[in-house]
Amino acid sequence: MLQIKNLTVKVLDKIILEDFNLEIKDGEIHALMGQNGAGKSTIAKVILRDKNYEVVSGSILLNGQDLLSMTTTEVARCGVFLVGQNPIEIAGVSNAEMLRTTLTDQGENNLNILEFNKKLTSLCEKLEIPTSFIHRDINYNMSGGEKKKNELLHMWMLTPSFLILDEIDSGLDVDALKLVGNSIQEYIETYHPIVLLITHQKALLDRIKPDHVHILNHKKIIQSGDASLAEKVFKEGFSGASIIDRVSLDA
Amino acid sequence: MHKIKVEQNSVHLKSEEVFLTSFLDSLKLYVIGEVYCAINNFQNQSLEVYLEENSHLTLEFFLEVENSKNKIKINTEANSQLDLHYACLYSKENELIVENNVSKDNNRNILLFRLVEKNGSLTVKAVGKIEKNTKNNAYLEDIKAITTNENHLKIMPDLKVSSNLVLASHNATIGPVDREALFYLESKGLDKKAASTLIKEGFLKGVINEEVFKN
């Protein structure tokens, strides 16, 4: 279970999140929505302990473990996995190299290279990417869609228990979105991870049904509900659904 | 690419791809035609290259050594091209002097240096001499380095251009390991040291033939 309590975060003396609260039970899928610049990506970076984000107060517990006292590596080794909006390119470091090093570092000392390669090959087929991706540099010279599939290749290999998908749908065409959405859904059905889905797109939420939807505005969650809340936003927009206006008045 | 263990002070290479290992203090390399030459174990050595007319040499070094003072002197005939790739990992107390003498016409010299320094010191002195009465030469020196301490890495370009008919330029960038890339790899579960090593080695692979890197 993920428990975020009274979290206040700042970047360069500017408060980005204030008194932010969120609880996700094991196996639940939560969607986080909000206007651009509301701070949705910030929460992803803070959970992963990005040093650019300073935690002023509050706590983040994952299965009772204090993530704020950990390094990025330790958080990842607790099973947290982030797919960002625009995954960076790392020239000279191949997918296979990174995955092999990570799995070995995580204790798989007797990593069977044959099995490792076989699994990667099978995943490439599943994700409809050439097997040459195995030895390609991480996200290097890949299209937006290829980068997202490449990140899913990492996900399937590292089998995280907490997925943070930060606008994974951005830059995807209809076919790629279908494949990415289906692959994540299959992963959820296989491993039952906690999922925090940050999105603007109805198409993705049609494929990955959230148990809870939260609207982020004014540095905190201002409204939560079931999947129908997302439907309302898609239909009427944030202000059209009177969500933002109402909260502004309340404030 | 075939491997040669050098036992004499001079080697003649003609239109071939070689991987040289030399333990001699000094070595002369005579090059004719299109030659690719990777040199291993370059430590406290002096290399003198003679590039014949209409020849193209790609010279690659990959070093993982300490306390080494190396010197490379290059002499080019007309219409020749030199690509010098020098990749150096974890250098401590190392010094490299490159002297490139361009005394004829229509030469193209590209010197690519990629350096990774960690907790030590490395000094690179690159001297480019373009002599008087030469024409249509191009001389490009591109040095990129990642280091844990910028104060420990000294790069001293010294372009001595005596001709007006030359295109000569020098670029040097020194910076720390890319923090964004480090965060990305750590977020996949790699520890800082392993992530940093992968990034540094990846940076060098941009210069050096993969086969040389593995060797």
GROMACS .gro file of C-alpha atoms in nm:
model
  466
    1MET     CA    1   0.000   0.000   0.000
    2LEU     CA    2   0.114   0.352  -0.081
    3GLN     CA    3   0.042   0.626   0.172
    4ILE     CA    4   0.128   0.986   0.100
    5LYS     CA    5   0.045   1.216   0.390
    6ASN     CA    6   0.053   1.595   0.410
    7LEU     CA    7   0.328   1.618   0.151
    8THR     CA    8   0.464   1.963   0.071
    9VAL     CA    9   0.726   1.993  -0.202
   10LYS     CA   10   0.916   2.285  -0.340
   11VAL     CA   11   1.146   2.350  -0.633
   12LEU     CA   12   1.375   2.651  -0.617
   13ASP     CA   13   1.174   2.803  -0.331
   14LYS     CA   14   0.844   2.763  -0.516
   15ILE     CA   15   0.588   2.536  -0.353
   16ILE     CA   16   0.462   2.284  -0.610
   17LEU     CA   17   0.262   2.048  -0.390
   18GLU     CA   18   0.111   2.148  -0.057
   19ASP     CA   19  -0.048   1.920   0.197
   20PHE     CA   20  -0.089   1.651  -0.069
   21ASN     CA   21  -0.256   1.328   0.043
   22LEU     CA   22  -0.305   1.003  -0.147
   23GLU     CA   23  -0.356   0.642  -0.048
   24ILE     CA   24  -0.344   0.351  -0.293
   25LYS     CA   25  -0.423   0.004  -0.166
   26ASP     CA   26  -0.249  -0.306  -0.303
   27GLY     CA   27  -0.359  -0.392  -0.655
   28GLU     CA   28  -0.552  -0.069  -0.705
   29ILE     CA   29  -0.529   0.157  -1.009
   30HIS     CA   30  -0.551   0.530  -0.942
   31ALA     CA   31  -0.563   0.795  -1.213
   32LEU     CA   32  -0.431   1.141  -1.140
   33MET     CA   33  -0.569   1.415  -1.363
   34GLY     CA   34  -0.527   1.789  -1.372
   35GLN     CA   35  -0.443   2.081  -1.591
   36ASN     CA   36  -0.094   2.127  -1.731
   37GLY     CA   37   0.144   2.254  -1.467
   38ALA     CA   38  -0.074   2.135  -1.179
   39GLY     CA   39   0.212   1.927  -1.036
   40LYS     CA   40   0.114   1.578  -1.155
   41SER     CA   41   0.464   1.485  -1.271
   42THR     CA   42   0.612   1.630  -0.953
   43ILE     CA   43   0.458   1.356  -0.741
   44ALA     CA   44   0.618   1.093  -0.967
   45LYS     CA   45   0.961   1.254  -0.935
   46VAL     CA   46   0.930   1.298  -0.558
   47ILE     CA   47   0.841   0.932  -0.508
   48LEU     CA   48   1.153   0.839  -0.708
   49ARG     CA   49   1.360   1.081  -0.493
   50ASP     CA   50   1.464   1.319  -0.768
   51LYS     CA   51   1.701   1.562  -0.593
   52ASN     CA   52   1.558   1.858  -0.784
   53TYR     CA   53   1.244   1.833  -0.569
   54GLU     CA   54   1.278   1.928  -0.205
   55VAL     CA   55   1.035   1.774   0.042
   56VAL     CA   56   0.944   2.037   0.299
   57SER     CA   57   0.716   1.816   0.508
   58GLY     CA   58   0.503   1.504   0.499
   59SER     CA   59   0.566   1.137   0.443
   60ILE     CA   60   0.556   0.871   0.172
   61LEU     CA   61   0.524   0.511   0.287
   62LEU     CA   62   0.522   0.208   0.059
   63ASN     CA   63   0.419  -0.107   0.242
   64GLY     CA   64   0.525   0.067   0.561
   65GLN     CA   65   0.870   0.162   0.429
   66ASP     CA   66   0.968   0.528   0.437
   67LEU     CA   67   1.057   0.619   0.078
   68LEU     CA   68   1.172   0.968   0.174
   69SER     CA   69   1.463   0.822   0.368
   70MET     CA   70   1.579   0.626   0.063
   71THR     CA   71   1.790   0.694  -0.244
   72THR     CA   72   1.645   0.664  -0.595
   73THR     CA   73   1.809   0.322  -0.631
   74GLU     CA   74   1.660   0.198  -0.304
   75VAL     CA   75   1.314   0.320  -0.404
   76ALA     CA   76   1.343   0.141  -0.739
   77ARG     CA   77   1.452  -0.173  -0.559
   78CYS     CA   78   1.135  -0.151  -0.350
   79GLY     CA   79   0.958  -0.219  -0.679
   80VAL     CA   80   0.879   0.134  -0.795
   81PHE     CA   81   0.899   0.188  -1.170
   82LEU     CA   82   0.841   0.514  -1.356
   83VAL     CA   83   0.768   0.560  -1.722
   84GLY     CA   84   0.809   0.932  -1.790
   85GLN     CA   85   0.643   1.147  -2.055
   86ASN     CA   86   0.957   1.169  -2.264
   87PRO     CA   87   1.207   0.901  -2.163
   88ILE     CA   88   1.562   1.026  -2.206
   89GLU     CA   89   1.813   0.883  -2.451
   90ILE     CA   90   2.138   0.738  -2.321
   91ALA     CA   91   2.394   0.693  -2.596
   92GLY     CA   92   2.638   0.409  -2.549
   93VAL     CA   93   2.434   0.215  -2.293
   94SER     CA   94   2.228  -0.066  -2.440
   95ASN     CA   95   1.901  -0.205  -2.307
   96ALA     CA   96   2.062  -0.545  -2.251
   97GLU     CA   97   2.357  -0.393  -2.068
   98MET     CA   98   2.137  -0.189  -1.836
   99LEU     CA   99   1.893  -0.473  -1.765
  100ARG     CA  100   2.168  -0.729  -1.709
  101THR     CA  101   2.350  -0.494  -1.468
  102THR     CA  102   2.029  -0.408  -1.284
  103LEU     CA  103   1.916  -0.767  -1.244
  104THR     CA  104   2.262  -0.875  -1.132
  105ASP     CA  105   2.284  -0.583  -0.886
  106GLN     CA  106   1.946  -0.682  -0.747
  107GLY     CA  107   2.079  -1.017  -0.648
  108GLU     CA  108   2.028  -1.236  -0.951
  109ASN     CA  109   2.390  -1.345  -0.940
  110ASN     CA  110   2.321  -1.655  -1.138
  111LEU     CA  111   2.147  -1.472  -1.417
  112ASN     CA  112   2.107  -1.720  -1.697
  113ILE     CA  113   2.208  -1.528  -2.009
  114LEU     CA  114   2.033  -1.774  -2.238
  115GLU     CA  115   1.705  -1.736  -2.050
  116PHE     CA  116   1.760  -1.361  -2.027
  117ASN     CA  117   1.800  -1.330  -2.405
  118LYS     CA  118   1.510  -1.565  -2.470
  119LYS     CA  119   1.282  -1.357  -2.249
  120LEU     CA  120   1.391  -1.032  -2.416
  121THR     CA  121   1.332  -1.181  -2.761
  122SER     CA  122   0.986  -1.299  -2.666
  123LEU     CA  123   0.900  -0.958  -2.516
  124CYS     CA  124   1.018  -0.780  -2.831
  125GLU     CA  125   0.776  -0.993  -3.031
  126LYS     CA  126   0.497  -0.918  -2.786
  127LEU     CA  127   0.566  -0.543  -2.800
  128GLU     CA  128   0.602  -0.554  -3.179
  129ILE     CA  129   0.954  -0.413  -3.181
  130PRO     CA  130   1.253  -0.565  -3.364
  131THR     CA  131   1.481  -0.788  -3.158
  132SER     CA  132   1.761  -0.546  -3.249
  133PHE     CA  133   1.615  -0.327  -2.972
  134ILE     CA  134   1.776  -0.560  -2.720
  135HIS     CA  135   2.121  -0.428  -2.808
  136ARG     CA  136   2.019  -0.078  -2.905
  137ASP     CA  137   2.121   0.214  -2.686
  138ILE     CA  138   1.849   0.311  -2.440
  139ASN     CA  139   1.582   0.510  -2.627
  140TYR     CA  140   1.854   0.645  -2.858
  141ASN     CA  141   1.720   0.768  -3.193
  142MET     CA  142   1.385   0.603  -3.125
  143SER     CA  143   1.048   0.754  -3.214
  144GLY     CA  144   0.807   0.855  -2.936
  145GLY     CA  145   0.615   0.529  -2.971
  146GLU     CA  146   0.929   0.317  -2.977
  147LYS     CA  147   1.053   0.483  -2.659
  148LYS     CA  148   0.735   0.393  -2.474
  149LYS     CA  149   0.752   0.034  -2.596
  150ASN     CA  150   1.116   0.025  -2.495
  151GLU     CA  151   1.019   0.136  -2.145
  152LEU     CA  152   0.760  -0.142  -2.134
  153LEU     CA  153   1.036  -0.385  -2.230
  154HIS     CA  154   1.219  -0.272  -1.914
  155MET     CA  155   0.898  -0.302  -1.711
  156TRP     CA  156   0.835  -0.661  -1.816
  157MET     CA  157   1.197  -0.754  -1.742
  158LEU     CA  158   1.219  -0.584  -1.401
  159THR     CA  159   0.863  -0.681  -1.288
  160PRO     CA  160   0.795  -0.384  -1.058
  161SER     CA  161   0.516  -0.391  -0.801
  162PHE     CA  162   0.433  -0.019  -0.824
  163LEU     CA  163   0.393   0.143  -1.164
  164ILE     CA  164   0.393   0.517  -1.215
  165LEU     CA  165   0.287   0.593  -1.570
  166ASP     CA  166   0.332   0.962  -1.636
  167GLU     CA  167   0.143   1.047  -1.955
  168ILE     CA  168   0.263   0.728  -2.116
  169ASP     CA  169   0.006   0.796  -2.387
  170SER     CA  170   0.167   1.120  -2.507
  171GLY     CA  171   0.317   1.099  -2.854
  172LEU     CA  172   0.150   0.767  -2.937
  173ASP     CA  173  -0.054   0.705  -3.250
  174VAL     CA  174  -0.376   0.503  -3.235
  175ASP     CA  175  -0.211   0.165  -3.299
  176ALA     CA  176   0.077   0.226  -3.057
  177LEU     CA  177  -0.165   0.345  -2.789
  178LYS     CA  178  -0.368   0.026  -2.832
  179LEU     CA  179  -0.059  -0.192  -2.801
  180VAL     CA  180   0.083   0.001  -2.504
  181GLY     CA  181  -0.253   0.007  -2.326
  182ASN     CA  182  -0.308  -0.366  -2.381
  183SER     CA  183   0.044  -0.451  -2.268
  184ILE     CA  184   0.003  -0.255  -1.944
  185GLN     CA  185  -0.337  -0.414  -1.885
  186GLU     CA  186  -0.183  -0.758  -1.935
  187TYR     CA  187   0.095  -0.669  -1.691
  188ILE     CA  188  -0.162  -0.555  -1.433
  189GLU     CA  189  -0.357  -0.880  -1.470
  190THR     CA  190  -0.035  -1.083  -1.438
  191TYR     CA  191   0.141  -0.906  -1.150
  192HIS     CA  192  -0.137  -0.699  -0.981
  193PRO     CA  193   0.085  -0.396  -0.912
  194ILE     CA  194  -0.018  -0.068  -0.753
  195VAL     CA  195  -0.070   0.174  -1.044
  196LEU     CA  196  -0.057   0.552  -1.046
  197LEU     CA  197  -0.169   0.662  -1.388
  198ILE     CA  198  -0.113   1.025  -1.480
  199THR     CA  199  -0.303   1.106  -1.796
  200HIS     CA  200  -0.512   1.346  -2.000
  201GLN     CA  201  -0.638   1.084  -2.243
  202LYS     CA  202  -0.969   0.905  -2.245
  203ALA     CA  203  -0.833   0.641  -2.482
  204LEU     CA  204  -0.589   0.511  -2.221
  205LEU     CA  205  -0.845   0.509  -1.940
  206ASP     CA  206  -1.078   0.314  -2.169
  207ARG     CA  207  -0.816   0.039  -2.172
  208ILE     CA  208  -0.689   0.066  -1.817
  209LYS     CA  209  -0.989   0.116  -1.592
  210PRO     CA  210  -0.901   0.309  -1.277
  211ASP     CA  211  -1.052   0.220  -0.942
  212HIS     CA  212  -1.020   0.580  -0.830
  213VAL     CA  213  -0.970   0.912  -1.009
  214HIS     CA  214  -0.820   1.221  -0.846
  215ILE     CA  215  -0.814   1.577  -0.970
  216LEU     CA  216  -0.505   1.777  -0.882
  217ASN     CA  217  -0.527   2.151  -0.864
  218HIS     CA  218  -0.397   2.427  -0.641
  219LYS     CA  219  -0.109   2.199  -0.532
  220LYS     CA  220  -0.333   1.928  -0.384
  221ILE     CA  221  -0.603   1.679  -0.470
  222ILE     CA  222  -0.927   1.870  -0.480
  223GLN     CA  223  -1.165   1.597  -0.576
  224SER     CA  224  -1.164   1.218  -0.586
  225GLY     CA  225  -1.413   0.973  -0.723
  226ASP     CA  226  -1.459   0.660  -0.924
  227ALA     CA  227  -1.406   0.623  -1.300
  228SER     CA  228  -1.714   0.836  -1.365
  229LEU     CA  229  -1.518   1.143  -1.250
  230ALA     CA  230  -1.280   1.096  -1.543
  231GLU     CA  231  -1.579   1.061  -1.776
  232LYS     CA  232  -1.713   1.389  -1.644
  233VAL     CA  233  -1.382   1.565  -1.704
  234PHE     CA  234  -1.352   1.424  -2.057
  235LYS     CA  235  -1.706   1.536  -2.131
  236GLU     CA  236  -1.709   1.879  -1.976
  237GLY     CA  237  -1.344   1.970  -1.918
  238PHE     CA  238  -1.197   2.067  -1.580
  239SER     CA  239  -1.374   2.400  -1.559
  240GLY     CA  240  -1.678   2.274  -1.747
  241ALA     CA  241  -1.725   2.012  -1.481
  242SER     CA  242  -1.718   2.299  -1.229
  243ILE     CA  243  -1.440   2.118  -1.049
  244ILE     CA  244  -1.181   2.390  -1.060
  245ASP     CA  245  -1.419   2.681  -1.027
  246ARG     CA  246  -1.589   2.528  -0.728
  247VAL     CA  247  -1.265   2.467  -0.548
  248SER     CA  248  -1.142   2.815  -0.630
  249LEU     CA  249  -1.457   2.954  -0.471
  250ASP     CA  250  -1.420   2.721  -0.174
  251ALA     CA  251  -1.063   2.838  -0.132
  252MET     CA  252   4.081  -0.687  -3.806
  253HIS     CA  253   4.398  -0.878  -3.731
  254LYS     CA  254   4.616  -0.846  -3.422
  255ILE     CA  255   4.984  -0.760  -3.430
  256LYS     CA  256   5.220  -0.772  -3.136
  257VAL     CA  257   5.488  -0.517  -3.223
  258GLU     CA  258   5.846  -0.620  -3.156
  259GLN     CA  259   6.036  -0.373  -3.374
  260ASN     CA  260   6.044   0.005  -3.354
  261SER     CA  261   5.866   0.060  -3.682
  262VAL     CA  262   5.556  -0.081  -3.841
  263HIS     CA  263   5.444  -0.036  -4.203
  264LEU     CA  264   5.074  -0.052  -4.263
  265LYS     CA  265   4.915  -0.058  -4.605
  266SER     CA  266   4.537  -0.059  -4.659
  267GLU     CA  267   4.453  -0.281  -4.364
  268GLU     CA  268   4.277  -0.297  -4.030
  269VAL     CA  269   4.497  -0.384  -3.735
  270PHE     CA  270   4.493  -0.404  -3.362
  271LEU     CA  271   4.843  -0.329  -3.232
  272THR     CA  272   4.992  -0.421  -2.898
  273SER     CA  273   5.328  -0.268  -2.824
  274PHE     CA  274   5.540  -0.263  -2.511
  275LEU     CA  275   5.820  -0.064  -2.674
  276ASP     CA  276   5.909   0.287  -2.555
  277SER     CA  277   5.877   0.434  -2.900
  278LEU     CA  278   5.715   0.328  -3.221
  279LYS     CA  279   5.707   0.462  -3.576
  280LEU     CA  280   5.403   0.398  -3.786
  281TYR     CA  281   5.422   0.435  -4.166
  282VAL     CA  282   5.082   0.446  -4.329
  283ILE     CA  283   4.983   0.403  -4.693
  284GLY     CA  284   4.625   0.384  -4.819
  285GLU     CA  285   4.314   0.336  -4.608
  286VAL     CA  286   4.424   0.212  -4.268
  287TYR     CA  287   4.240   0.153  -3.944
  288CYS     CA  288   4.471   0.102  -3.648
  289ALA     CA  289   4.374   0.050  -3.285
  290ILE     CA  290   4.648   0.060  -3.025
  291ASN     CA  291   4.624  -0.119  -2.698
  292ASN     CA  292   4.834  -0.080  -2.386
  293PHE     CA  293   4.962   0.267  -2.474
  294GLN     CA  294   5.154   0.360  -2.161
  295ASN     CA  295   5.463   0.579  -2.125
  296GLN     CA  296   5.516   0.553  -2.495
  297SER     CA  297   5.595   0.772  -2.787
  298LEU     CA  298   5.433   0.721  -3.123
  299GLU     CA  299   5.538   0.888  -3.446
  300VAL     CA  300   5.303   0.859  -3.743
  301TYR     CA  301   5.399   0.920  -4.106
  302LEU     CA  302   5.095   0.954  -4.323
  303GLU     CA  303   5.179   0.909  -4.691
  304GLU     CA  304   5.019   1.109  -4.970
  305ASN     CA  305   4.651   1.025  -5.040
  306SER     CA  306   4.629   0.810  -4.730
  307HIS     CA  307   4.359   0.796  -4.466
  308LEU     CA  308   4.438   0.676  -4.117
  309THR     CA  309   4.191   0.613  -3.838
  310LEU     CA  310   4.392   0.579  -3.522
  311GLU     CA  311   4.216   0.468  -3.207
  312PHE     CA  312   4.332   0.441  -2.849
  313PHE     CA  313   4.141   0.310  -2.554
  314LEU     CA  314   4.326   0.344  -2.228
  315GLU     CA  315   4.257   0.243  -1.875
  316VAL     CA  316   4.594   0.321  -1.722
  317GLU     CA  317   4.754   0.533  -1.451
  318ASN     CA  318   5.072   0.738  -1.422
  319SER     CA  319   5.140   0.744  -1.790
  320LYS     CA  320   5.301   1.007  -2.011
  321ASN     CA  321   5.230   0.952  -2.376
  322LYS     CA  322   5.333   1.141  -2.683
  323ILE     CA  323   5.195   1.121  -3.036
  324LYS     CA  324   5.362   1.302  -3.322
  325ILE     CA  325   5.193   1.312  -3.660
  326ASN     CA  326   5.349   1.405  -3.994
  327THR     CA  327   5.117   1.433  -4.291
  328GLU     CA  328   5.191   1.437  -4.659
  329ALA     CA  329   4.952   1.603  -4.909
  330ASN     CA  330   4.585   1.496  -4.949
  331SER     CA  331   4.588   1.282  -4.641
  332GLN     CA  332   4.330   1.241  -4.372
  333LEU     CA  333   4.380   1.157  -4.009
  334ASP     CA  334   4.106   1.064  -3.763
  335LEU     CA  335   4.252   1.033  -3.418
  336HIS     CA  336   4.018   0.890  -3.154
  337TYR     CA  337   4.159   0.888  -2.805
  338ALA     CA  338   3.936   0.751  -2.533
  339CYS     CA  339   4.064   0.736  -2.182
  340LEU     CA  340   3.886   0.593  -1.880
  341TYR     CA  341   3.965   0.658  -1.514
  342SER     CA  342   4.294   0.831  -1.581
  343LYS     CA  343   4.517   0.917  -1.291
  344GLU     CA  344   4.825   1.132  -1.319
  345ASN     CA  345   4.824   1.096  -1.694
  346GLU     CA  346   4.968   1.324  -1.956
  347LEU     CA  347   4.922   1.322  -2.330
  348ILE     CA  348   5.102   1.539  -2.582
  349VAL     CA  349   4.987   1.537  -2.943
  350GLU     CA  350   5.188   1.719  -3.204
  351ASN     CA  351   5.039   1.740  -3.546
  352ASN     CA  352   5.260   1.890  -3.815
  353VAL     CA  353   5.083   1.982  -4.136
  354SER     CA  354   5.345   2.080  -4.388
  355LYS     CA  355   5.175   1.993  -4.720
  356ASP     CA  356   4.839   2.073  -4.881
  357ASN     CA  357   4.479   1.944  -4.882
  358ASN     CA  358   4.495   1.756  -4.556
  359ARG     CA  359   4.202   1.687  -4.327
  360ASN     CA  360   4.282   1.626  -3.963
  361ILE     CA  361   4.014   1.540  -3.714
  362LEU     CA  362   4.125   1.482  -3.361
  363LEU     CA  363   3.853   1.346  -3.137
  364PHE     CA  364   3.934   1.310  -2.771
  365ARG     CA  365   3.694   1.157  -2.524
  366LEU     CA  366   3.817   1.145  -2.170
  367VAL     CA  367   3.675   1.019  -1.847
  368GLU     CA  368   3.866   1.122  -1.541
  369LYS     CA  369   3.800   1.016  -1.186
  370ASN     CA  370   3.980   1.127  -0.872
  371GLY     CA  371   4.308   1.181  -1.050
  372SER     CA  372   4.458   1.424  -1.290
  373LEU     CA  373   4.496   1.430  -1.661
  374THR     CA  374   4.669   1.685  -1.877
  375VAL     CA  375   4.624   1.695  -2.251
  376LYS     CA  376   4.841   1.918  -2.463
  377ALA     CA  377   4.737   1.928  -2.826
  378VAL     CA  378   4.972   2.114  -3.059
  379GLY     CA  379   4.862   2.172  -3.414
  380LYS     CA  380   5.123   2.322  -3.647
  381ILE     CA  381   5.006   2.439  -3.986
  382GLU     CA  382   5.315   2.551  -4.167
  383LYS     CA  383   5.368   2.850  -4.391
  384ASN     CA  384   5.311   2.808  -4.767
  385THR     CA  385   5.051   2.532  -4.710
  386LYS     CA  386   4.695   2.557  -4.844
  387ASN     CA  387   4.348   2.402  -4.820
  388ASN     CA  388   4.409   2.221  -4.497
  389ALA     CA  389   4.140   2.155  -4.238
  390TYR     CA  390   4.225   2.100  -3.876
  391LEU     CA  391   3.948   2.017  -3.632
  392GLU     CA  392   4.015   1.937  -3.271
  393ASP     CA  393   3.720   1.824  -3.062
  394ILE     CA  394   3.775   1.742  -2.697
  395LYS     CA  395   3.493   1.622  -2.476
  396ALA     CA  396   3.547   1.506  -2.124
  397ILE     CA  397   3.343   1.397  -1.827
  398THR     CA  398   3.509   1.424  -1.494
  399THR     CA  399   3.436   1.409  -1.123
  400ASN     CA  400   3.647   1.717  -1.063
  401GLU     CA  401   3.691   1.976  -1.335
  402ASN     CA  402   4.005   2.108  -1.162
  403HIS     CA  403   4.181   1.780  -1.223
  404LEU     CA  404   4.152   1.791  -1.597
  405LYS     CA  405   4.371   2.030  -1.792
  406ILE     CA  406   4.337   2.069  -2.165
  407MET     CA  407   4.585   2.291  -2.339
  408PRO     CA  408   4.519   2.344  -2.708
  409ASP     CA  409   4.802   2.509  -2.893
  410LEU     CA  410   4.725   2.591  -3.254
  411LYS     CA  411   5.022   2.734  -3.439
  412VAL     CA  412   4.884   2.845  -3.770
  413SER     CA  413   5.132   3.009  -4.009
  414SER     CA  414   4.915   2.986  -4.320
  415ASN     CA  415   4.607   3.191  -4.414
  416LEU     CA  416   4.459   2.914  -4.626
  417VAL     CA  417   4.349   2.682  -4.349
  418LEU     CA  418   4.030   2.602  -4.165
  419ALA     CA  419   4.131   2.541  -3.807
  420SER     CA  420   3.904   2.502  -3.507
  421HIS     CA  421   3.910   2.378  -3.152
  422ASN     CA  422   3.618   2.274  -2.929
  423ALA     CA  423   3.647   2.160  -2.572
  424THR     CA  424   3.369   2.064  -2.333
  425ILE     CA  425   3.429   1.942  -1.982
  426GLY     CA  426   3.142   1.843  -1.760
  427PRO     CA  427   3.023   1.607  -1.493
  428VAL     CA  428   2.826   1.287  -1.555
  429ASP     CA  429   2.482   1.378  -1.689
  430ARG     CA  430   2.258   1.398  -1.380
  431GLU     CA  431   1.943   1.324  -1.578
  432ALA     CA  432   2.092   1.004  -1.719
  433LEU     CA  433   2.216   0.908  -1.373
  434PHE     CA  434   1.867   0.957  -1.225
  435TYR     CA  435   1.713   0.753  -1.506
  436LEU     CA  436   1.943   0.456  -1.451
  437GLU     CA  437   1.910   0.476  -1.072
  438SER     CA  438   1.532   0.477  -1.114
  439LYS     CA  439   1.569   0.141  -1.288
  440GLY     CA  440   1.745   0.003  -0.981
  441LEU     CA  441   2.113   0.049  -1.062
  442ASP     CA  442   2.328   0.181  -0.782
  443LYS     CA  443   2.504   0.512  -0.839
  444LYS     CA  444   2.844   0.357  -0.907
  445ALA     CA  445   2.717   0.108  -1.164
  446ALA     CA  446   2.503   0.375  -1.332
  447SER     CA  447   2.791   0.618  -1.346
  448THR     CA  448   3.024   0.354  -1.494
  449LEU     CA  449   2.774   0.264  -1.765
  450ILE     CA  450   2.731   0.630  -1.861
  451LYS     CA  451   3.106   0.691  -1.874
  452GLU     CA  452   3.176   0.381  -2.077
  453GLY     CA  453   2.889   0.466  -2.308
  454PHE     CA  454   3.035   0.810  -2.361
  455LEU     CA  455   3.366   0.656  -2.472
  456LYS     CA  456   3.197   0.408  -2.702
  457GLY     CA  457   3.094   0.702  -2.917
  458VAL     CA  458   3.457   0.733  -3.018
  459ILE     CA  459   3.600   0.387  -3.010
  460ASN     CA  460   3.522   0.085  -3.221
  461GLU     CA  461   3.321  -0.161  -3.011
  462GLU     CA  462   3.569  -0.439  -3.080
  463VAL     CA  463   3.855  -0.232  -2.938
  464PHE     CA  464   3.645  -0.143  -2.636
  465LYS     CA  465   3.575  -0.509  -2.560
  466ASN     CA  466   3.941  -0.601  -2.599
   0.00000   0.00000   0.00000
